[in-house]
Amino acid sequence: MTRVKISFVILAVLLGMSIFTGVLINRKCTDFISRTENIWELYDSGDHDSACEKARAFEKAWERFRKYSSMLINNEKLTEIDRISARVIYLAEGDSEELHSELMELRHMIESLEKGETPVIESIF
Amino acid sequence: MQKVSAVKQGLFVIQRIKSIKSEIIINRIPMKGLLLMSIIFIRSLILYFLVIFAVRLMGKRQLGELQPSELVITILVSNIATLPIENPDIPVIMGATPILSLVCFEVIMSWLSLKFPKLRKLVSGSPKIIIREGKVDAQVMKDLRFSVDDLLTSLRGKDIFDISEVQYAVVETTGNMSVMKKQPDDTPTRKDIGLNLHPEDPPQLVVSDGKILETSLKSLGFDTQWVKNMLSEGNAKLSDVMIMAADRTGKCYIAGKDGRKPYIREGNVSDKG
């Protein structure tokens, strides 16, 4: 009977942890998506300095998130976003025309990450 | 304005070159390989202890005969455990979560199977009588996809070379076969011969690798002094004893670490204090 009780406790902990991490990742991804939109809007409005600042702030926030998310999410998914976020700063500072496409790709990667970590039929199967 | 942005670009490029250079330096010396090896080593340790814990949680049943669901879980757990070890990109929790989930489900399912016989039948199946009163049931053999060769092989595994000796043969849910021989062909017991013997308790280990096991000693009704007396009779020192087993009658077996012939003493109930 002790083993059964321990099993129930472990399952409850796992369930709690998975809900908690799912909600956390979901919120963080939503935040990162809104940051990319913010960078886009600022860049389009002509405020390139603020856009660069936001891009740097995005990278810092991403690095902080990456530290603990690498314990929960496959590293390959995160590495791709690392690469694009670093490139965004460079493109924003260089006033490059490729910035929009990179921001779109970054947003798409984060949305994929968010969907992949959410327990819906598509991601489960 | 153009000059400022050009300076900024230049500074950025210099910063990037520096970071790439440090990466090259790290990769040139085998530091990266050593770091990766240590990560894999630590992960292996973590998953080793996790798998041990999982197997212990499933219980002693798993060390013997396995039910179909238990066999599946055992294979799955061993395969899943290798994934985070082989690929450092996969978080350890991605291995730990399925292992713990599967094992916990299995334990809970086993418990529910005890409470609900229908569930037990659904998950584990039920034993099938393949030979009943000496007659082979062809329908059961067909249901189990048991060929004649399979049947004879299983019987030989039970040291039965003549099928006519079998009264009942049951194929268990684990796939093993249990056999009951016909009485004339069965090994006679002491009861059959008419020997009137007292029931015996099995001997217990009282000294293991030089250490006295107090609990076993007490359950037999002996004390440390008795152990010392036995050791002196057998010309052995406690520190040199690998195994000492005894039963309630005082019969003891002493095997030393030096590999010499074990000392065996017949029982005498008056030894008890």
mmCIF file of C-alpha atoms in Angstrom:
data_model
loop_
_atom_site.group_PDB
_atom_site.id
_atom_site.type_symbol
_atom_site.label_atom_id
_atom_site.label_comp_id
_atom_site.label_asym_id
_atom_site.label_seq_id
_atom_site.Cartn_x
_atom_site.Cartn_y
_atom_site.Cartn_z
ATOM 1 C CA MET A 1 0.000 0.000 0.000
ATOM 2 C CA THR A 2 2.957 2.308 0.703
ATOM 3 C CA ARG A 3 4.110 1.925 -2.888
ATOM 4 C CA VAL A 4 0.659 2.860 -4.162
ATOM 5 C CA LYS A 5 0.624 5.989 -1.996
ATOM 6 C CA ILE A 6 4.106 6.968 -3.153
ATOM 7 C CA SER A 7 2.989 6.460 -6.761
ATOM 8 C CA PHE A 8 -0.011 8.730 -6.289
ATOM 9 C CA VAL A 9 2.199 11.394 -4.704
ATOM 10 C CA ILE A 10 4.750 11.198 -7.529
ATOM 11 C CA LEU A 11 2.011 11.429 -10.167
ATOM 12 C CA ALA A 12 0.466 14.410 -8.399
ATOM 13 C CA VAL A 13 3.863 16.141 -8.263
ATOM 14 C CA LEU A 14 4.526 15.418 -11.933
ATOM 15 C CA LEU A 15 1.100 16.695 -12.898
ATOM 16 C CA GLY A 16 1.549 19.839 -10.824
ATOM 17 C CA MET A 17 4.985 20.470 -12.263
ATOM 18 C CA SER A 18 3.839 19.952 -15.842
ATOM 19 C CA ILE A 19 0.916 22.377 -15.384
ATOM 20 C CA PHE A 20 3.151 24.936 -13.709
ATOM 21 C CA THR A 21 5.912 24.748 -16.327
ATOM 22 C CA GLY A 22 3.354 24.770 -19.137
ATOM 23 C CA VAL A 23 1.747 27.938 -17.819
ATOM 24 C CA LEU A 24 5.144 29.539 -17.193
ATOM 25 C CA ILE A 25 6.460 28.794 -20.677
ATOM 26 C CA ASN A 26 3.181 29.925 -22.218
ATOM 27 C CA ARG A 27 3.346 33.278 -20.406
ATOM 28 C CA LYS A 28 6.992 33.826 -21.207
ATOM 29 C CA CYS A 29 6.462 33.042 -24.885
ATOM 30 C CA THR A 30 3.533 35.447 -25.030
ATOM 31 C CA ASP A 31 5.756 38.096 -23.470
ATOM 32 C CA PHE A 32 8.543 37.460 -25.998
ATOM 33 C CA ILE A 33 6.088 37.639 -28.883
ATOM 34 C CA SER A 34 4.806 41.003 -27.673
ATOM 35 C CA ARG A 35 8.420 42.210 -27.374
ATOM 36 C CA THR A 36 9.110 41.288 -31.000
ATOM 37 C CA GLU A 37 5.970 43.189 -32.041
ATOM 38 C CA ASN A 38 7.171 46.141 -29.998
ATOM 39 C CA ILE A 39 10.557 46.117 -31.749
ATOM 40 C CA TRP A 40 8.811 45.937 -35.092
ATOM 41 C CA GLU A 41 6.524 48.890 -34.292
ATOM 42 C CA LEU A 42 9.357 51.042 -33.007
ATOM 43 C CA TYR A 43 11.523 50.278 -36.007
ATOM 44 C CA ASP A 44 8.694 51.017 -38.436
ATOM 45 C CA SER A 45 7.897 54.313 -36.666
ATOM 46 C CA GLY A 46 11.506 55.419 -37.244
ATOM 47 C CA ASP A 47 12.671 55.209 -33.622
ATOM 48 C CA HIS A 48 15.636 52.963 -34.431
ATOM 49 C CA ASP A 49 17.502 53.671 -31.201
ATOM 50 C CA SER A 50 14.573 52.514 -29.082
ATOM 51 C CA ALA A 51 14.182 49.488 -31.347
ATOM 52 C CA CYS A 52 17.854 48.581 -30.763
ATOM 53 C CA GLU A 53 17.410 49.052 -27.034
ATOM 54 C CA LYS A 54 14.341 46.821 -27.035
ATOM 55 C CA ALA A 55 16.225 44.249 -29.079
ATOM 56 C CA ARG A 56 19.046 44.190 -26.511
ATOM 57 C CA ALA A 57 16.512 43.968 -23.700
ATOM 58 C CA PHE A 58 14.869 41.074 -25.560
ATOM 59 C CA GLU A 59 18.171 39.227 -25.792
ATOM 60 C CA LYS A 60 18.878 39.720 -22.081
ATOM 61 C CA ALA A 61 15.398 38.525 -21.148
ATOM 62 C CA TRP A 62 15.821 35.555 -23.490
ATOM 63 C CA GLU A 63 19.146 34.617 -21.895
ATOM 64 C CA ARG A 64 17.567 34.673 -18.448
ATOM 65 C CA PHE A 65 14.680 32.514 -19.681
ATOM 66 C CA ARG A 66 17.050 30.149 -21.462
ATOM 67 C CA LYS A 67 18.965 29.359 -18.286
ATOM 68 C CA TYR A 68 16.074 27.564 -16.640
ATOM 69 C CA SER A 69 14.093 26.610 -19.740
ATOM 70 C CA SER A 70 16.974 24.430 -20.994
ATOM 71 C CA MET A 71 16.103 22.084 -18.096
ATOM 72 C CA LEU A 72 12.576 21.739 -19.475
ATOM 73 C CA ILE A 73 12.782 22.171 -23.242
ATOM 74 C CA ASN A 74 14.903 20.433 -25.855
ATOM 75 C CA ASN A 75 18.078 22.442 -26.460
ATOM 76 C CA GLU A 76 17.730 22.355 -30.246
ATOM 77 C CA LYS A 77 14.535 24.402 -30.116
ATOM 78 C CA LEU A 78 16.180 27.065 -27.976
ATOM 79 C CA THR A 79 19.429 27.268 -29.956
ATOM 80 C CA GLU A 80 17.631 28.380 -33.094
ATOM 81 C CA ILE A 81 15.941 31.240 -31.240
ATOM 82 C CA ASP A 82 19.329 32.186 -29.699
ATOM 83 C CA ARG A 83 20.786 32.571 -33.155
ATOM 84 C CA ILE A 84 17.923 34.683 -34.502
ATOM 85 C CA SER A 85 17.720 36.971 -31.460
ATOM 86 C CA ALA A 86 21.454 37.707 -31.715
ATOM 87 C CA ARG A 87 21.039 38.484 -35.374
ATOM 88 C CA VAL A 88 18.104 40.846 -34.687
ATOM 89 C CA ILE A 89 20.314 43.135 -32.591
ATOM 90 C CA TYR A 90 22.909 43.234 -35.340
ATOM 91 C CA LEU A 91 20.302 43.986 -37.996
ATOM 92 C CA ALA A 92 18.564 46.640 -35.877
ATOM 93 C CA GLU A 93 21.862 48.384 -35.192
ATOM 94 C CA GLY A 94 22.825 48.132 -38.836
ATOM 95 C CA ASP A 95 19.471 49.481 -40.111
ATOM 96 C CA SER A 96 19.184 46.412 -42.294
ATOM 97 C CA GLU A 97 16.165 45.641 -44.439
ATOM 98 C CA GLU A 98 16.351 42.001 -43.340
ATOM 99 C CA LEU A 99 15.218 42.958 -39.855
ATOM 100 C CA HIS A 100 11.520 42.445 -40.650
ATOM 101 C CA SER A 101 11.996 38.950 -42.003
ATOM 102 C CA GLU A 102 14.170 38.023 -39.020
ATOM 103 C CA LEU A 103 11.599 39.405 -36.590
ATOM 104 C CA MET A 104 8.902 37.418 -38.363
ATOM 105 C CA GLU A 105 10.994 34.266 -38.174
ATOM 106 C CA LEU A 106 11.741 34.921 -34.513
ATOM 107 C CA ARG A 107 8.066 35.338 -33.766
ATOM 108 C CA HIS A 108 7.248 32.172 -35.685
ATOM 109 C CA MET A 109 9.895 30.192 -33.772
ATOM 110 C CA ILE A 110 8.585 31.400 -30.428
ATOM 111 C CA GLU A 111 5.002 30.600 -31.433
ATOM 112 C CA SER A 112 6.110 27.091 -32.476
ATOM 113 C CA LEU A 113 7.853 26.692 -29.157
ATOM 114 C CA GLU A 114 4.729 27.817 -27.314
ATOM 115 C CA LYS A 115 2.467 25.458 -29.266
ATOM 116 C CA GLY A 116 4.900 22.589 -28.893
ATOM 117 C CA GLU A 117 4.870 22.880 -25.123
ATOM 118 C CA THR A 118 1.089 23.228 -24.831
ATOM 119 C CA PRO A 119 -0.785 19.927 -24.369
ATOM 120 C CA VAL A 120 -3.145 20.089 -27.376
ATOM 121 C CA ILE A 121 -4.026 17.249 -29.731
ATOM 122 C CA GLU A 122 -1.588 18.384 -32.431
ATOM 123 C CA SER A 123 1.387 18.594 -30.103
ATOM 124 C CA ILE A 124 0.519 15.337 -28.267
ATOM 125 C CA PHE A 125 0.253 13.292 -31.443
ATOM 126 C CA MET B 1 24.920 59.998 -38.350
ATOM 127 C CA GLN B 2 26.365 57.533 -40.855
ATOM 128 C CA LYS B 3 29.731 57.796 -39.104
ATOM 129 C CA VAL B 4 28.110 56.907 -35.722
ATOM 130 C CA SER B 5 26.289 53.860 -37.108
ATOM 131 C CA ALA B 6 29.460 52.716 -38.867
ATOM 132 C CA VAL B 7 31.363 52.954 -35.560
ATOM 133 C CA LYS B 8 28.597 51.012 -33.833
ATOM 134 C CA GLN B 9 28.684 48.323 -36.506
ATOM 135 C CA GLY B 10 32.441 48.142 -36.226
ATOM 136 C CA LEU B 11 32.305 47.751 -32.435
ATOM 137 C CA PHE B 12 29.685 45.048 -32.768
ATOM 138 C CA VAL B 13 31.751 43.162 -35.313
ATOM 139 C CA ILE B 14 34.838 43.373 -33.064
ATOM 140 C CA GLN B 15 32.810 42.032 -30.135
ATOM 141 C CA ARG B 16 31.596 39.110 -32.233
ATOM 142 C CA ILE B 17 35.095 38.280 -33.455
ATOM 143 C CA LYS B 18 36.325 38.178 -29.851
ATOM 144 C CA SER B 19 33.571 35.774 -28.816
ATOM 145 C CA ILE B 20 34.212 33.529 -31.829
ATOM 146 C CA LYS B 21 37.953 33.561 -31.071
ATOM 147 C CA SER B 22 37.372 32.428 -27.486
ATOM 148 C CA GLU B 23 35.109 29.654 -28.786
ATOM 149 C CA ILE B 24 37.853 28.486 -31.156
ATOM 150 C CA ILE B 25 40.391 28.465 -28.301
ATOM 151 C CA ILE B 26 38.057 26.382 -26.146
ATOM 152 C CA ASN B 27 37.399 23.958 -29.007
ATOM 153 C CA ARG B 28 41.082 23.593 -29.885
ATOM 154 C CA ILE B 29 41.978 22.172 -26.455
ATOM 155 C CA PRO B 30 39.992 19.084 -25.425
ATOM 156 C CA MET B 31 38.154 21.039 -22.740
ATOM 157 C CA LYS B 32 34.844 20.844 -24.561
ATOM 158 C CA GLY B 33 35.136 17.064 -24.889
ATOM 159 C CA LEU B 34 35.975 16.700 -21.210
ATOM 160 C CA LEU B 35 33.068 18.921 -20.189
ATOM 161 C CA LEU B 36 30.690 16.910 -22.352
ATOM 162 C CA MET B 37 31.995 13.660 -20.898
ATOM 163 C CA SER B 38 31.434 14.918 -17.372
ATOM 164 C CA ILE B 39 27.874 15.962 -18.259
ATOM 165 C CA ILE B 40 27.170 12.483 -19.644
ATOM 166 C CA PHE B 41 28.780 10.895 -16.582
ATOM 167 C CA ILE B 42 26.621 12.898 -14.162
ATOM 168 C CA ARG B 43 23.482 12.213 -16.215
ATOM 169 C CA SER B 44 24.278 8.496 -16.228
ATOM 170 C CA LEU B 45 24.549 8.548 -12.430
ATOM 171 C CA ILE B 46 21.269 10.437 -12.032
ATOM 172 C CA LEU B 47 19.403 8.076 -14.353
ATOM 173 C CA TYR B 48 21.005 5.028 -12.780
ATOM 174 C CA PHE B 49 19.658 5.979 -9.354
ATOM 175 C CA LEU B 50 16.329 6.922 -10.893
ATOM 176 C CA VAL B 51 15.957 3.539 -12.615
ATOM 177 C CA ILE B 52 16.931 1.736 -9.391
ATOM 178 C CA PHE B 53 14.289 3.746 -7.546
ATOM 179 C CA ALA B 54 11.725 2.957 -10.258
ATOM 180 C CA VAL B 55 12.458 -0.783 -10.144
ATOM 181 C CA ARG B 56 12.242 -0.752 -6.322
ATOM 182 C CA LEU B 57 8.965 1.138 -6.501
ATOM 183 C CA MET B 58 7.510 -1.535 -8.785
ATOM 184 C CA GLY B 59 8.363 -4.086 -6.143
ATOM 185 C CA LYS B 60 9.980 -7.493 -5.697
ATOM 186 C CA ARG B 61 7.539 -9.073 -8.121
ATOM 187 C CA GLN B 62 9.507 -7.611 -10.964
ATOM 188 C CA LEU B 63 12.656 -9.468 -10.032
ATOM 189 C CA GLY B 64 10.963 -12.791 -10.698
ATOM 190 C CA GLU B 65 8.205 -13.629 -13.181
ATOM 191 C CA LEU B 66 6.946 -10.712 -15.229
ATOM 192 C CA GLN B 67 3.366 -10.111 -16.291
ATOM 193 C CA PRO B 68 2.941 -8.784 -19.871
ATOM 194 C CA SER B 69 2.373 -5.189 -18.701
ATOM 195 C CA GLU B 70 5.356 -5.386 -16.356
ATOM 196 C CA LEU B 71 7.572 -6.679 -19.162
ATOM 197 C CA VAL B 72 6.476 -3.791 -21.374
ATOM 198 C CA ILE B 73 7.208 -1.246 -18.640
ATOM 199 C CA THR B 74 10.635 -2.756 -17.939
ATOM 200 C CA ILE B 75 11.632 -2.565 -21.596
ATOM 201 C CA LEU B 76 10.235 0.967 -21.973
ATOM 202 C CA VAL B 77 12.017 2.233 -18.862
ATOM 203 C CA SER B 78 15.357 0.876 -20.012
ATOM 204 C CA ASN B 79 14.970 2.449 -23.455
ATOM 205 C CA ILE B 80 13.768 5.810 -22.168
ATOM 206 C CA ALA B 81 16.627 6.016 -19.659
ATOM 207 C CA THR B 82 19.201 5.943 -22.460
ATOM 208 C CA LEU B 83 17.759 8.926 -24.349
ATOM 209 C CA PRO B 84 19.019 11.766 -22.096
ATOM 210 C CA ILE B 85 22.337 9.951 -21.673
ATOM 211 C CA GLU B 86 22.949 9.622 -25.399
ATOM 212 C CA ASN B 87 21.771 13.116 -26.305
ATOM 213 C CA PRO B 88 22.836 15.979 -23.997
ATOM 214 C CA ASP B 89 20.338 18.278 -25.792
ATOM 215 C CA ILE B 90 17.485 16.381 -24.186
ATOM 216 C CA PRO B 91 16.802 17.610 -20.638
ATOM 217 C CA VAL B 92 17.092 14.986 -17.888
ATOM 218 C CA ILE B 93 13.514 15.714 -16.890
ATOM 219 C CA MET B 94 12.415 14.463 -20.322
ATOM 220 C CA GLY B 95 13.714 11.052 -19.300
ATOM 221 C CA ALA B 96 12.722 11.178 -15.656
ATOM 222 C CA THR B 97 9.098 12.184 -16.259
ATOM 223 C CA PRO B 98 8.109 9.251 -18.520
ATOM 224 C CA ILE B 99 10.020 6.738 -16.375
ATOM 225 C CA LEU B 100 8.320 7.832 -13.176
ATOM 226 C CA SER B 101 4.918 8.192 -14.871
ATOM 227 C CA LEU B 102 5.031 4.688 -16.390
ATOM 228 C CA VAL B 103 6.186 3.065 -13.188
ATOM 229 C CA CYS B 104 3.564 4.857 -11.087
ATOM 230 C CA PHE B 105 0.828 3.906 -13.565
ATOM 231 C CA GLU B 106 1.989 0.308 -13.384
ATOM 232 C CA VAL B 107 1.917 0.252 -9.580
ATOM 233 C CA ILE B 108 -1.543 1.825 -9.507
ATOM 234 C CA MET B 109 -2.795 -0.550 -12.208
ATOM 235 C CA SER B 110 -1.497 -3.540 -10.211
ATOM 236 C CA TRP B 111 -3.303 -2.269 -7.140
ATOM 237 C CA LEU B 112 -6.545 -1.742 -9.069
ATOM 238 C CA SER B 113 -6.190 -5.235 -10.553
ATOM 239 C CA LEU B 114 -6.236 -6.605 -7.001
ATOM 240 C CA LYS B 115 -9.490 -4.803 -6.295
ATOM 241 C CA PHE B 116 -11.185 -5.521 -9.627
ATOM 242 C CA PRO B 117 -10.704 -9.071 -10.952
ATOM 243 C CA LYS B 118 -12.195 -8.124 -14.324
ATOM 244 C CA LEU B 119 -9.515 -5.491 -14.769
ATOM 245 C CA ARG B 120 -6.871 -8.040 -13.837
ATOM 246 C CA LYS B 121 -8.235 -10.383 -16.476
ATOM 247 C CA LEU B 122 -8.246 -7.578 -19.045
ATOM 248 C CA VAL B 123 -4.683 -6.470 -18.330
ATOM 249 C CA SER B 124 -2.941 -9.741 -17.478
ATOM 250 C CA GLY B 125 -5.217 -12.376 -18.970
ATOM 251 C CA SER B 126 -5.949 -15.620 -17.165
ATOM 252 C CA PRO B 127 -4.125 -18.967 -16.931
ATOM 253 C CA LYS B 128 -5.132 -21.569 -19.503
ATOM 254 C CA ILE B 129 -5.283 -25.290 -18.885
ATOM 255 C CA ILE B 130 -3.582 -26.870 -21.842
ATOM 256 C CA ILE B 131 -3.560 -30.470 -20.534
ATOM 257 C CA ARG B 132 -6.555 -31.508 -18.488
ATOM 258 C CA GLU B 133 -6.739 -34.979 -16.880
ATOM 259 C CA GLY B 134 -4.007 -36.168 -19.193
ATOM 260 C CA LYS B 135 -5.767 -34.924 -22.360
ATOM 261 C CA VAL B 136 -4.286 -32.172 -24.521
ATOM 262 C CA ASP B 137 -6.782 -29.403 -25.290
ATOM 263 C CA ALA B 138 -6.301 -28.559 -28.979
ATOM 264 C CA GLN B 139 -8.582 -25.524 -28.794
ATOM 265 C CA VAL B 140 -6.545 -23.957 -25.996
ATOM 266 C CA MET B 141 -3.362 -24.682 -27.925
ATOM 267 C CA LYS B 142 -4.856 -22.913 -30.924
ATOM 268 C CA ASP B 143 -5.944 -19.927 -28.783
ATOM 269 C CA LEU B 144 -2.480 -19.620 -27.309
ATOM 270 C CA ARG B 145 -0.796 -20.241 -30.687
ATOM 271 C CA PHE B 146 1.074 -23.048 -28.993
ATOM 272 C CA SER B 147 2.546 -25.612 -31.338
ATOM 273 C CA VAL B 148 3.206 -29.215 -30.338
ATOM 274 C CA ASP B 149 6.919 -28.412 -30.333
ATOM 275 C CA ASP B 150 6.293 -25.517 -27.936
ATOM 276 C CA LEU B 151 4.336 -27.810 -25.638
ATOM 277 C CA LEU B 152 6.998 -30.505 -25.578
ATOM 278 C CA THR B 153 9.754 -27.917 -25.096
ATOM 279 C CA SER B 154 7.938 -26.436 -22.095
ATOM 280 C CA LEU B 155 7.440 -29.895 -20.607
ATOM 281 C CA ARG B 156 11.110 -30.761 -21.067
ATOM 282 C CA GLY B 157 11.874 -27.516 -19.257
ATOM 283 C CA LYS B 158 10.037 -29.076 -16.305
ATOM 284 C CA ASP B 159 12.099 -32.275 -16.665
ATOM 285 C CA ILE B 160 9.176 -34.156 -18.161
ATOM 286 C CA PHE B 161 10.162 -36.167 -21.235
ATOM 287 C CA ASP B 162 7.050 -38.328 -21.349
ATOM 288 C CA ILE B 163 3.803 -36.410 -21.940
ATOM 289 C CA SER B 164 1.787 -39.373 -20.647
ATOM 290 C CA GLU B 165 3.052 -38.554 -17.127
ATOM 291 C CA VAL B 166 1.204 -35.220 -17.095
ATOM 292 C CA GLN B 167 -2.135 -34.940 -15.309
ATOM 293 C CA TYR B 168 -2.536 -31.163 -15.644
ATOM 294 C CA ALA B 169 -0.518 -28.519 -17.416
ATOM 295 C CA VAL B 170 -1.367 -24.833 -17.059
ATOM 296 C CA VAL B 171 0.055 -21.996 -19.119
ATOM 297 C CA GLU B 172 0.330 -19.043 -16.742
ATOM 298 C CA THR B 173 -0.175 -15.385 -17.643
ATOM 299 C CA THR B 174 3.598 -14.947 -17.581
ATOM 300 C CA GLY B 175 3.927 -17.550 -20.344
ATOM 301 C CA ASN B 176 5.464 -20.165 -18.064
ATOM 302 C CA MET B 177 3.990 -23.603 -17.682
ATOM 303 C CA SER B 178 3.016 -25.226 -14.391
ATOM 304 C CA VAL B 179 2.726 -28.990 -14.429
ATOM 305 C CA MET B 180 1.115 -31.543 -12.129
ATOM 306 C CA LYS B 181 2.220 -35.104 -12.754
ATOM 307 C CA LYS B 182 0.023 -38.169 -12.431
ATOM 308 C CA GLN B 183 0.411 -39.710 -8.980
ATOM 309 C CA PRO B 184 2.091 -42.957 -10.065
ATOM 310 C CA ASP B 185 4.712 -40.923 -11.959
ATOM 311 C CA ASP B 186 5.202 -38.259 -9.310
ATOM 312 C CA THR B 187 8.138 -38.129 -6.872
ATOM 313 C CA PRO B 188 7.065 -39.607 -3.520
ATOM 314 C CA THR B 189 7.176 -37.329 -0.495
ATOM 315 C CA ARG B 190 8.217 -38.229 3.037
ATOM 316 C CA LYS B 191 4.559 -38.388 3.919
ATOM 317 C CA ASP B 192 3.978 -40.996 1.191
ATOM 318 C CA ILE B 193 6.833 -43.131 2.532
ATOM 319 C CA GLY B 194 5.437 -42.780 6.028
ATOM 320 C CA LEU B 195 8.367 -40.984 7.602
ATOM 321 C CA ASN B 196 7.325 -39.180 10.728
ATOM 322 C CA LEU B 197 9.511 -36.069 10.870
ATOM 323 C CA HIS B 198 9.197 -32.879 12.853
ATOM 324 C CA PRO B 199 8.678 -29.682 10.854
ATOM 325 C CA GLU B 200 11.941 -27.791 10.310
ATOM 326 C CA ASP B 201 12.612 -24.097 10.209
ATOM 327 C CA PRO B 202 15.145 -22.959 7.645
ATOM 328 C CA PRO B 203 18.588 -21.961 8.902
ATOM 329 C CA GLN B 204 19.265 -18.247 9.199
ATOM 330 C CA LEU B 205 22.359 -16.197 8.574
ATOM 331 C CA VAL B 206 23.786 -15.125 11.946
ATOM 332 C CA VAL B 207 27.226 -13.869 10.881
ATOM 333 C CA SER B 208 27.895 -12.155 7.584
ATOM 334 C CA ASP B 209 31.375 -11.041 6.611
ATOM 335 C CA GLY B 210 32.614 -10.897 10.187
ATOM 336 C CA LYS B 211 29.547 -9.110 11.582
ATOM 337 C CA ILE B 212 27.027 -10.689 13.940
ATOM 338 C CA LEU B 213 23.395 -10.230 12.865
ATOM 339 C CA GLU B 214 21.681 -9.656 16.199
ATOM 340 C CA THR B 215 18.118 -9.798 14.861
ATOM 341 C CA SER B 216 18.539 -13.270 13.350
ATOM 342 C CA LEU B 217 20.328 -14.479 16.448
ATOM 343 C CA LYS B 218 17.522 -13.323 18.733
ATOM 344 C CA SER B 219 14.844 -14.897 16.536
ATOM 345 C CA LEU B 220 16.625 -18.250 16.891
ATOM 346 C CA GLY B 221 16.868 -17.837 20.660
ATOM 347 C CA PHE B 222 20.666 -17.569 20.808
ATOM 348 C CA ASP B 223 23.028 -14.862 21.953
ATOM 349 C CA THR B 224 26.473 -13.493 21.097
ATOM 350 C CA GLN B 225 28.139 -15.824 23.625
ATOM 351 C CA TRP B 226 26.733 -18.837 21.802
ATOM 352 C CA VAL B 227 28.234 -17.532 18.550
ATOM 353 C CA LYS B 228 31.614 -17.169 20.261
ATOM 354 C CA ASN B 229 31.349 -20.701 21.653
ATOM 355 C CA MET B 230 30.585 -22.107 18.213
ATOM 356 C CA LEU B 231 33.437 -20.176 16.658
ATOM 357 C CA SER B 232 35.904 -21.471 19.240
ATOM 358 C CA GLU B 233 34.672 -25.042 18.580
ATOM 359 C CA GLY B 234 35.317 -24.505 14.885
ATOM 360 C CA ASN B 235 38.709 -22.818 15.531
ATOM 361 C CA ALA B 236 37.584 -19.629 13.789
ATOM 362 C CA LYS B 237 37.819 -15.951 14.604
ATOM 363 C CA LEU B 238 34.790 -13.723 14.076
ATOM 364 C CA SER B 239 36.688 -11.431 11.716
ATOM 365 C CA ASP B 240 37.657 -14.438 9.553
ATOM 366 C CA VAL B 241 34.079 -15.713 9.153
ATOM 367 C CA MET B 242 32.385 -15.112 5.806
ATOM 368 C CA ILE B 243 29.141 -17.007 6.498
ATOM 369 C CA MET B 244 27.729 -18.520 9.655
ATOM 370 C CA ALA B 245 24.231 -19.974 9.404
ATOM 371 C CA ALA B 246 22.308 -21.637 12.234
ATOM 372 C CA ASP B 247 18.893 -23.054 13.005
ATOM 373 C CA ARG B 248 16.842 -23.416 16.188
ATOM 374 C CA THR B 249 18.319 -26.821 17.005
ATOM 375 C CA GLY B 250 21.781 -25.260 17.220
ATOM 376 C CA LYS B 251 22.977 -26.806 13.978
ATOM 377 C CA CYS B 252 25.462 -24.412 12.451
ATOM 378 C CA TYR B 253 27.571 -23.967 9.372
ATOM 379 C CA ILE B 254 30.693 -21.811 9.449
ATOM 380 C CA ALA B 255 32.555 -20.845 6.260
ATOM 381 C CA GLY B 256 35.705 -18.769 6.543
ATOM 382 C CA LYS B 257 37.182 -16.223 4.199
ATOM 383 C CA ASP B 258 40.345 -18.286 3.801
ATOM 384 C CA GLY B 259 38.549 -20.919 1.704
ATOM 385 C CA ARG B 260 39.223 -23.875 4.022
ATOM 386 C CA LYS B 261 36.641 -26.615 4.582
ATOM 387 C CA PRO B 262 33.515 -25.275 6.340
ATOM 388 C CA TYR B 263 32.806 -26.367 9.906
ATOM 389 C CA ILE B 264 29.424 -28.075 10.330
ATOM 390 C CA ARG B 265 28.003 -28.800 13.770
ATOM 391 C CA GLU B 266 24.891 -30.852 14.318
ATOM 392 C CA GLY B 267 22.045 -29.399 16.334
ATOM 393 C CA ASN B 268 21.543 -29.700 20.094
ATOM 394 C CA VAL B 269 18.582 -27.855 21.551
ATOM 395 C CA SER B 270 20.196 -27.695 25.005
ATOM 396 C CA ASP B 271 22.608 -25.042 23.652
ATOM 397 C CA LYS B 272 19.971 -22.374 24.176
ATOM 398 C CA GLY B 273 20.434 -20.177 27.235
#
